[in-house]
Amino acid sequence: MKMLRSLILKPSYLLLKFNHNTTSLPIRVLNMQTFSSVVSPPSNAVVYEAHGQPDEVSKLVNIPGKELKENDVCVKMLAAPINPSDINRIQGVYPVRPEPPAVGGYEGVGEVYSVGSGVTSFSPGDWVIPYPPSSGTWQTYIMKDQNVWHKVNKGVPIEYAATITVNPLTALLMLEECITLNSGDAIVQNGATSMVGQCVIQLAKTRGIHSINIIRDRPGVDEVKERLKDLGADEVFTENELEGKNVKSLLGGISEPALGFNCVGGNSASMVLKFLRQGGTMVTYGGMSKKPVTVSTSSFIFKELSLRGFWLQNWLNTDKAEEGRRMIDRLLGLVKDGKLKYKMELTPFNDFNTALDKALGKLGSQPKQVIKF
Ligand SMILES: NC(=O)c1ccc[n+]([C@@H]2O[C@H](COP(=O)([O-])OP(=O)(O)OC[C@H]3O[C@@H](n4cnc5c(N)ncnc54)[C@H](OP(=O)(O)O)[C@@H]3O)[C@@H](O)[C@H]2O)c1
């Protein structure tokens, strides 16, 4: 059945929307006298009550509705991804994390369900994402202050709106803010199959920057290489293919990269370093293998390599963070124009455990899991 909407209002009123599950309730306009009695719908949420392995400590909990305050926006969630950092938050190893009990998830997209009387920039039916991203997106309804929502264009699939902040924004920022890159330059990266990696390939390509990509050895490697090349990758190598090789001989006509991105660590990070030109920089932004980055003394002394890190959270704490909203709109524009895509799998919320198992790597390499509520 179609959703029923009651759209009203002047500031002294509250917007309410009821879906078909609540049609026994009449569509009402509540005035300020009854304002304090309005609550959000109860929310089904993935909650972890203690830090630990996500598949052991997470459970589905029904959270009662909360009173809608003047500046609150209640959002019915549509989709939210399971990112590696979400897993690390539940494990208790991520530096920024809520104290348990907490609802999982950090980004996502939802539809405005109702707004408080002081809210003028959002209306029921708008699509919004939390910006800056914030905890608690793995639930059916979320209520947060209007300041932390960003309205997004409905012209993109929900899975893209749900995932646009954490990974694509990171890729864009790393390409734009680490060193100055010009058309014809090259970058090298490992973890190229990750969502960040796929975005790096495409965002680099739009600027005429070549990408050399390193992936894990895995079944179906040819198909993976083909897929990354379709996105715009110039070269794709598995770690084994690079073992013991003079990597410079594999560059073909591509210039030696001045910038490298590492989200894996261990031997894979050493491969990135090998590709870098004299004075190049490797930016570490993830540690998927959980192995440390090891650098030879000669890399520092003779090759004058620089190592640095990037963390989106730090950038979000700068005075440039508002710019992030424009960058997100820009990224969603690229999605809409078919210039930015990445592999995802939408999984229904009631199959959350399967999605979690896939995100935990229990079923081998899997596309990014996005929960559809
Ligand atoms: N610093 C920041 O601000 C920031 C922001 C966003 C993301 N990140 C980090 O960036 C990384 C990628 O995130 P994402 O969401 O884009 O990834 P994703 O789409 O979830 O993909 C996971 C990636 O990790 C690889 N991987 C998984 N387990 C691995 C292992 N044991 N050894 C080596 N590689 C492994 C996968 O390779 P296969 O395809 O071969 O399975 C895949 O490339 C993560 O470490 C994440 O925490 C950091």
Short mmCIF file of C-alpha atoms and ligand atoms in Angstrom, two decimals:
data_model
loop_
_atom_site.label_atom_id
_atom_site.label_comp_id
_atom_site.label_asym_id
_atom_site.label_seq_id
_atom_site.Cartn_x
_atom_site.Cartn_y
_atom_site.Cartn_z
CA MET A 1 0.00 0.00 0.00
CA LYS A 2 1.25 3.45 -0.75
CA MET A 3 2.51 5.62 2.04
CA LEU A 4 0.20 8.26 3.29
CA ARG A 5 1.69 11.61 3.96
CA SER A 6 0.43 14.52 5.87
CA LEU A 7 2.31 17.59 4.90
CA ILE A 8 1.58 20.65 6.75
CA LEU A 9 2.92 23.21 8.30
CA LYS A 10 3.72 26.40 9.83
CA PRO A 11 6.32 26.55 12.59
CA SER A 12 3.76 26.05 15.33
CA TYR A 13 2.95 22.62 14.03
CA LEU A 14 4.68 19.37 13.65
CA LEU A 15 4.94 17.36 10.49
CA LEU A 16 3.86 13.80 10.73
CA LYS A 17 3.75 10.98 8.31
CA PHE A 18 2.20 7.58 8.83
CA ASN A 19 2.89 4.55 6.80
CA HIS A 20 0.45 1.77 6.03
CA ASN A 21 1.24 0.01 9.29
CA THR A 22 -0.24 2.88 11.18
CA THR A 23 -3.24 3.70 9.05
CA SER A 24 -5.51 2.85 11.94
CA LEU A 25 -4.31 6.18 13.22
CA PRO A 26 -5.93 9.10 11.51
CA ILE A 27 -3.61 11.52 9.78
CA ARG A 28 -3.47 14.33 12.23
CA VAL A 29 -2.11 17.77 12.64
CA LEU A 30 -0.85 18.29 16.14
CA ASN A 31 -0.51 21.71 17.60
CA MET A 32 2.00 22.82 20.19
CA GLN A 33 -0.10 21.65 23.11
CA THR A 34 0.33 18.06 22.05
CA PHE A 35 3.89 18.52 20.74
CA SER A 36 5.59 16.96 23.73
CA SER A 37 3.62 13.76 23.32
CA VAL A 38 4.86 13.06 19.78
CA VAL A 39 7.36 10.26 19.57
CA SER A 40 9.24 8.62 16.74
CA PRO A 41 8.23 5.08 15.72
CA PRO A 42 9.98 2.25 17.54
CA SER A 43 13.18 1.25 15.81
CA ASN A 44 14.61 -2.17 15.04
CA ALA A 45 18.33 -1.85 15.60
CA VAL A 46 21.51 -3.88 15.50
CA VAL A 47 22.90 -3.28 18.97
CA TYR A 48 26.17 -4.45 20.52
CA GLU A 49 26.13 -4.59 24.27
CA ALA A 50 29.86 -5.02 24.72
CA HIS A 51 32.93 -4.82 22.53
CA GLY A 52 33.86 -8.09 20.88
CA GLN A 53 33.48 -10.05 17.67
CA PRO A 54 30.55 -8.46 15.80
CA ASP A 55 28.85 -11.79 15.07
CA GLU A 56 29.00 -12.66 18.77
CA VAL A 57 28.05 -9.41 20.47
CA SER A 58 25.48 -7.93 18.06
CA LYS A 59 21.79 -8.58 18.31
CA LEU A 60 18.54 -7.20 16.97
CA VAL A 61 16.80 -5.01 19.53
CA ASN A 62 13.52 -3.12 19.38
CA ILE A 63 14.13 0.39 20.68
CA PRO A 64 11.08 2.36 21.83
CA GLY A 65 10.29 5.63 20.06
CA LYS A 66 11.69 8.90 21.42
CA GLU A 67 10.11 12.29 21.85
CA LEU A 68 10.65 14.53 18.86
CA LYS A 69 12.27 17.80 19.93
CA GLU A 70 12.00 21.14 18.15
CA ASN A 71 15.11 20.69 15.97
CA ASP A 72 14.90 16.95 15.52
CA VAL A 73 14.54 15.17 12.24
CA CYS A 74 13.24 11.60 12.40
CA VAL A 75 14.53 9.53 9.51
CA LYS A 76 13.30 6.18 8.25
CA MET A 77 16.49 4.45 7.15
CA LEU A 78 16.63 3.07 3.63
CA ALA A 79 20.15 1.62 3.42
CA ALA A 80 23.45 1.51 5.31
CA PRO A 81 26.74 -0.27 4.56
CA ILE A 82 28.93 -2.48 6.71
CA ASN A 83 32.36 -0.88 6.48
CA PRO A 84 35.59 -2.23 7.97
CA SER A 85 35.59 0.65 10.48
CA ASP A 86 32.08 -0.37 11.66
CA ILE A 87 33.52 -3.77 12.50
CA ASN A 88 36.49 -2.19 14.26
CA ARG A 89 34.13 0.00 16.32
CA ILE A 90 32.24 -3.04 17.54
CA GLN A 91 35.55 -4.78 18.27
CA GLY A 92 36.51 -1.77 20.34
CA VAL A 93 39.71 -1.10 18.39
CA TYR A 94 38.65 2.03 16.50
CA PRO A 95 39.76 5.30 18.09
CA VAL A 96 36.38 7.03 17.67
CA ARG A 97 33.56 4.82 18.89
CA PRO A 98 30.50 5.01 21.06
CA GLU A 99 30.48 3.21 24.38
CA PRO A 100 28.32 0.07 24.35
CA PRO A 101 25.47 -0.57 24.39
CA ALA A 102 25.41 1.11 20.99
CA VAL A 103 23.75 0.77 17.63
CA GLY A 104 26.15 -0.20 14.84
CA GLY A 105 26.77 1.62 11.57
CA TYR A 106 28.23 5.03 10.76
CA GLU A 107 26.78 6.12 7.44
CA GLY A 108 23.66 5.45 5.40
CA VAL A 109 20.71 7.08 3.71
CA GLY A 110 17.16 7.52 4.89
CA GLU A 111 13.93 9.27 4.12
CA VAL A 112 12.70 12.05 6.38
CA TYR A 113 9.71 10.71 8.28
CA SER A 114 8.83 13.62 10.52
CA VAL A 115 10.36 16.89 11.64
CA GLY A 116 10.21 19.04 14.75
CA SER A 117 8.54 22.43 14.75
CA GLY A 118 11.84 24.32 14.38
CA VAL A 119 12.93 22.47 11.26
CA THR A 120 12.52 24.38 8.02
CA SER A 121 15.12 22.84 5.68
CA PHE A 122 13.76 19.29 5.57
CA SER A 123 10.37 17.84 4.72
CA PRO A 124 8.99 14.33 4.94
CA GLY A 125 10.06 12.35 1.92
CA ASP A 126 13.47 14.09 1.54
CA TRP A 127 16.45 11.77 1.30
CA VAL A 128 19.15 12.56 3.82
CA ILE A 129 22.51 11.23 4.94
CA PRO A 130 24.22 11.95 8.24
CA TYR A 131 26.97 14.49 7.64
CA PRO A 132 29.39 14.34 9.25
CA PRO A 133 28.77 10.59 9.47
CA SER A 134 27.79 9.43 12.92
CA SER A 135 27.06 6.28 14.84
CA GLY A 136 23.83 4.33 14.82
CA THR A 137 22.77 3.90 11.19
CA TRP A 138 21.95 0.19 11.47
CA GLN A 139 18.38 0.77 12.56
CA THR A 140 15.03 1.39 10.97
CA TYR A 141 14.39 4.87 12.44
CA ILE A 142 16.90 7.43 13.68
CA MET A 143 16.27 10.79 15.23
CA LYS A 144 19.03 13.41 15.18
CA ASP A 145 19.32 17.18 15.23
CA GLN A 146 18.69 18.86 11.87
CA ASN A 147 22.32 20.09 11.76
CA VAL A 148 23.66 16.61 11.26
CA TRP A 149 21.60 15.76 8.19
CA HIS A 150 22.48 16.54 4.60
CA LYS A 151 19.82 16.43 1.91
CA VAL A 152 20.79 14.37 -1.14
CA ASN A 153 19.44 14.10 -4.64
CA LYS A 154 17.04 11.21 -5.12
CA GLY A 155 18.39 10.57 -8.60
CA VAL A 156 20.96 8.00 -7.43
CA PRO A 157 20.37 4.43 -6.23
CA ILE A 158 20.01 4.15 -2.44
CA GLU A 159 23.15 2.04 -2.12
CA TYR A 160 25.24 4.89 -3.53
CA ALA A 161 23.63 7.56 -1.36
CA ALA A 162 24.20 5.24 1.62
CA THR A 163 27.91 4.78 0.94
CA ILE A 164 29.05 8.08 -0.52
CA THR A 165 30.71 9.56 2.55
CA VAL A 166 33.16 7.21 4.22
CA ASN A 167 34.91 5.71 1.20
CA PRO A 168 34.39 7.90 -1.90
CA LEU A 169 35.06 11.08 0.09
CA THR A 170 38.26 9.53 1.44
CA ALA A 171 39.38 8.65 -2.09
CA LEU A 172 38.64 12.16 -3.32
CA LEU A 173 40.41 13.86 -0.42
CA MET A 174 43.49 11.65 -0.65
CA LEU A 175 43.82 12.42 -4.35
CA GLU A 176 43.30 16.14 -3.87
CA GLU A 177 45.01 16.92 -0.60
CA CYS A 178 48.11 14.75 -0.21
CA ILE A 179 50.34 16.10 -2.97
CA THR A 180 49.69 18.10 -6.13
CA LEU A 181 48.97 15.76 -9.01
CA ASN A 182 48.73 16.78 -12.65
CA SER A 183 47.30 15.12 -15.69
CA GLY A 184 49.79 12.49 -16.90
CA ASP A 185 51.04 11.71 -13.37
CA ALA A 186 50.53 8.28 -11.86
CA ILE A 187 49.55 6.82 -8.50
CA VAL A 188 50.04 3.31 -7.17
CA GLN A 189 47.72 1.63 -4.68
CA ASN A 190 47.08 -1.69 -3.01
CA GLY A 191 43.64 -2.91 -1.91
CA ALA A 192 42.46 -1.77 -5.33
CA THR A 193 39.30 -3.90 -5.09
CA SER A 194 38.16 -1.99 -1.99
CA MET A 195 35.50 0.67 -2.38
CA VAL A 196 38.13 3.35 -1.74
CA GLY A 197 40.40 1.69 -4.32
CA GLN A 198 37.69 1.55 -6.97
CA CYS A 199 36.93 5.24 -6.37
CA VAL A 200 40.61 6.17 -6.54
CA ILE A 201 40.87 4.53 -9.96
CA GLN A 202 37.88 6.41 -11.37
CA LEU A 203 38.54 9.78 -9.74
CA ALA A 204 42.16 9.63 -10.90
CA LYS A 205 41.04 8.76 -14.42
CA THR A 206 38.73 11.81 -14.60
CA ARG A 207 41.84 13.95 -13.98
CA GLY A 208 44.04 12.12 -16.48
CA ILE A 209 46.03 10.48 -13.67
CA HIS A 210 47.17 6.91 -14.30
CA SER A 211 46.71 4.20 -11.71
CA ILE A 212 48.81 1.14 -10.97
CA ASN A 213 46.81 -1.28 -8.87
CA ILE A 214 47.78 -4.15 -6.62
CA ILE A 215 45.26 -6.80 -5.59
CA ARG A 216 45.32 -9.93 -3.48
CA ASP A 217 45.85 -13.26 -5.18
CA ARG A 218 42.44 -14.88 -5.29
CA PRO A 219 40.19 -17.08 -7.38
CA GLY A 220 38.82 -15.33 -10.46
CA VAL A 221 41.72 -12.91 -10.64
CA ASP A 222 41.35 -12.32 -14.39
CA GLU A 223 37.75 -11.26 -13.99
CA VAL A 224 38.74 -8.87 -11.17
CA LYS A 225 41.50 -7.36 -13.28
CA GLU A 226 39.08 -6.91 -16.16
CA ARG A 227 36.56 -5.19 -13.89
CA LEU A 228 39.14 -2.75 -12.52
CA LYS A 229 40.39 -1.99 -16.02
CA ASP A 230 36.82 -1.30 -17.07
CA LEU A 231 36.73 1.29 -14.29
CA GLY A 232 39.84 2.92 -15.74
CA ALA A 233 42.77 1.12 -14.10
CA ASP A 234 45.89 1.30 -16.26
CA GLU A 235 47.66 -1.67 -14.70
CA VAL A 236 46.52 -4.33 -12.24
CA PHE A 237 48.94 -6.80 -10.63
CA THR A 238 48.49 -9.44 -7.99
CA GLU A 239 50.97 -9.46 -5.14
CA ASN A 240 52.47 -12.75 -6.41
CA GLU A 241 53.00 -11.30 -9.87
CA LEU A 242 55.16 -8.58 -8.34
CA GLU A 243 57.23 -10.86 -6.13
CA GLY A 244 60.94 -10.63 -6.99
CA LYS A 245 60.29 -8.40 -10.01
CA ASN A 246 61.93 -5.14 -10.97
CA VAL A 247 58.59 -3.36 -10.83
CA LYS A 248 59.84 -0.37 -12.81
CA SER A 249 60.03 -2.63 -15.86
CA LEU A 250 56.28 -3.22 -15.56
CA LEU A 251 55.33 0.43 -15.89
CA GLY A 252 55.23 0.47 -19.69
CA GLY A 253 54.66 4.04 -20.75
CA ILE A 254 53.33 5.18 -17.38
CA SER A 255 55.44 7.64 -15.40
CA GLU A 256 56.84 6.52 -12.06
CA PRO A 257 54.24 7.31 -9.41
CA ALA A 258 54.91 10.08 -6.91
CA LEU A 259 52.03 9.01 -4.69
CA GLY A 260 51.04 5.63 -3.27
CA PHE A 261 48.03 4.57 -1.21
CA ASN A 262 48.24 1.70 1.22
CA CYS A 263 45.24 0.15 2.99
CA VAL A 264 46.72 -3.32 3.49
CA GLY A 265 50.15 -3.16 5.18
CA GLY A 266 52.72 -5.98 5.27
CA ASN A 267 54.21 -7.13 1.98
CA SER A 268 51.52 -5.33 0.00
CA ALA A 269 52.69 -1.98 1.40
CA SER A 270 56.28 -2.86 0.44
CA MET A 271 55.05 -3.38 -3.14
CA VAL A 272 53.59 0.12 -3.17
CA LEU A 273 56.91 1.51 -1.93
CA LYS A 274 58.82 -0.32 -4.65
CA PHE A 275 56.79 1.44 -7.35
CA LEU A 276 57.29 4.94 -5.94
CA ARG A 277 59.70 7.31 -7.62
CA GLN A 278 62.54 9.12 -5.88
CA GLY A 279 61.07 11.39 -3.20
CA GLY A 280 57.63 9.79 -3.49
CA THR A 281 55.05 9.61 -0.70
CA MET A 282 53.07 6.65 0.56
CA VAL A 283 49.83 7.44 2.37
CA THR A 284 48.56 4.71 4.68
CA TYR A 285 44.84 4.86 5.32
CA GLY A 286 43.98 1.29 6.32
CA GLY A 287 45.52 -1.92 7.60
CA MET A 288 43.40 -4.76 6.24
CA SER A 289 46.10 -7.44 6.62
CA LYS A 290 46.75 -6.30 10.21
CA LYS A 291 50.46 -6.51 9.38
CA PRO A 292 52.79 -3.58 10.02
CA VAL A 293 54.34 -1.42 7.35
CA THR A 294 58.03 -2.21 7.09
CA VAL A 295 60.36 0.18 5.29
CA SER A 296 63.99 -0.39 4.49
CA THR A 297 66.50 2.13 5.75
CA SER A 298 67.68 2.69 2.19
CA SER A 299 64.18 3.72 1.12
CA PHE A 300 64.46 6.67 3.47
CA ILE A 301 68.09 7.58 2.86
CA PHE A 302 68.67 6.94 -0.82
CA LYS A 303 65.16 7.06 -2.22
CA GLU A 304 64.00 9.82 0.16
CA LEU A 305 60.54 8.33 0.45
CA SER A 306 58.03 9.93 2.79
CA LEU A 307 55.36 8.11 4.74
CA ARG A 308 52.21 9.67 6.07
CA GLY A 309 48.69 8.72 7.02
CA PHE A 310 45.21 9.90 6.20
CA TRP A 311 42.15 9.65 8.41
CA LEU A 312 38.84 11.06 7.26
CA GLN A 313 37.84 11.64 10.88
CA ASN A 314 40.71 14.09 11.33
CA TRP A 315 39.71 15.94 8.18
CA LEU A 316 36.11 16.11 9.42
CA ASN A 317 37.42 17.86 12.51
CA THR A 318 39.04 20.66 10.49
CA ASP A 319 37.48 23.96 9.53
CA LYS A 320 37.28 22.69 5.95
CA ALA A 321 34.76 20.01 6.88
CA GLU A 322 31.75 21.96 5.60
CA GLU A 323 33.34 21.67 2.16
CA GLY A 324 32.66 17.96 2.52
CA ARG A 325 28.95 18.52 1.79
CA ARG A 326 29.83 20.04 -1.59
CA MET A 327 32.25 17.22 -2.26
CA ILE A 328 29.55 14.67 -1.47
CA ASP A 329 27.17 16.39 -3.88
CA ARG A 330 29.95 16.35 -6.47
CA LEU A 331 30.54 12.64 -5.94
CA LEU A 332 26.82 11.88 -6.16
CA GLY A 333 26.76 13.91 -9.39
CA LEU A 334 29.48 11.64 -10.78
CA VAL A 335 27.42 8.61 -9.74
CA LYS A 336 24.36 10.07 -11.46
CA ASP A 337 26.41 10.67 -14.62
CA GLY A 338 27.68 7.10 -14.57
CA LYS A 339 31.26 8.23 -13.90
CA LEU A 340 31.58 6.68 -10.46
CA LYS A 341 30.52 3.15 -9.64
CA TYR A 342 31.61 0.39 -7.34
CA LYS A 343 30.60 -3.13 -6.56
CA MET A 344 28.03 -3.60 -3.81
CA GLU A 345 25.52 -6.18 -2.68
CA LEU A 346 22.22 -5.07 -1.22
CA THR A 347 21.04 -7.42 1.51
CA PRO A 348 17.65 -7.20 3.25
CA PHE A 349 17.81 -6.13 6.90
CA ASN A 350 16.27 -9.41 8.03
CA ASP A 351 19.31 -11.15 6.53
CA PHE A 352 21.75 -8.97 8.46
CA ASN A 353 23.70 -11.93 9.82
CA THR A 354 24.59 -13.16 6.33
CA ALA A 355 25.71 -9.68 5.33
CA LEU A 356 27.82 -9.46 8.50
CA ASP A 357 29.45 -12.84 7.81
CA LYS A 358 30.32 -11.65 4.31
CA ALA A 359 31.68 -8.34 5.61
CA LEU A 360 33.78 -10.25 8.15
CA GLY A 361 35.40 -12.18 5.29
CA LYS A 362 34.01 -15.53 6.45
CA LEU A 363 32.82 -16.33 2.93
CA GLY A 364 35.92 -15.16 1.04
CA SER A 365 36.17 -11.98 -1.03
CA GLN A 366 32.77 -10.34 -1.23
CA PRO A 367 31.39 -7.08 -2.56
CA LYS A 368 30.61 -4.32 -0.07
CA GLN A 369 27.56 -5.33 1.94
CA VAL A 370 24.80 -2.72 2.08
CA ILE A 371 21.78 -3.33 4.31
CA LYS A 372 18.42 -2.47 2.78
CA PHE A 373 15.85 -1.63 5.42
N1 LIG B 1 41.62 6.36 6.89
C1 LIG B 1 40.39 6.65 6.54
O1 LIG B 1 39.89 7.76 6.73
C2 LIG B 1 39.59 5.58 5.87
C3 LIG B 1 38.36 5.89 5.26
C4 LIG B 1 37.68 4.87 4.58
C5 LIG B 1 38.22 3.58 4.57
N2 LIG B 1 39.37 3.34 5.22
C6 LIG B 1 39.99 2.02 5.21
O2 LIG B 1 40.18 1.66 3.87
C7 LIG B 1 40.20 0.26 3.76
C8 LIG B 1 39.24 -0.15 2.67
O3 LIG B 1 37.92 0.15 3.09
P1 LIG B 1 36.69 -0.13 2.10
O4 LIG B 1 35.44 0.08 2.85
O5 LIG B 1 36.93 0.62 0.84
O6 LIG B 1 36.92 -1.69 1.83
P2 LIG B 1 35.89 -2.74 1.28
O7 LIG B 1 35.20 -2.17 0.11
O8 LIG B 1 35.09 -3.25 2.42
O9 LIG B 1 36.87 -3.88 0.76
C9 LIG B 1 37.75 -4.54 1.63
C10 LIG B 1 39.11 -4.56 0.98
O10 LIG B 1 40.07 -5.12 1.86
C11 LIG B 1 40.70 -6.22 1.23
N3 LIG B 1 41.00 -7.20 2.28
C12 LIG B 1 40.13 -7.76 3.13
N4 LIG B 1 40.78 -8.55 4.00
C13 LIG B 1 42.09 -8.47 3.68
C14 LIG B 1 43.27 -9.07 4.18
N5 LIG B 1 43.24 -9.89 5.23
N6 LIG B 1 44.44 -8.78 3.59
C15 LIG B 1 44.48 -7.94 2.54
N7 LIG B 1 43.40 -7.33 2.02
C16 LIG B 1 42.23 -7.61 2.58
C17 LIG B 1 39.71 -6.74 0.22
O11 LIG B 1 40.36 -7.45 -0.79
P3 LIG B 1 39.64 -8.58 -1.65
O12 LIG B 1 38.81 -7.87 -2.68
O13 LIG B 1 40.75 -9.33 -2.22
O14 LIG B 1 38.79 -9.38 -0.71
C18 LIG B 1 39.14 -5.41 -0.29
O15 LIG B 1 40.01 -4.81 -1.19
C19 LIG B 1 39.84 -0.28 5.14
O16 LIG B 1 41.01 -0.58 5.83
C20 LIG B 1 39.15 0.90 5.79
O17 LIG B 1 39.20 0.86 7.18
C21 LIG B 1 40.05 4.31 5.86
#
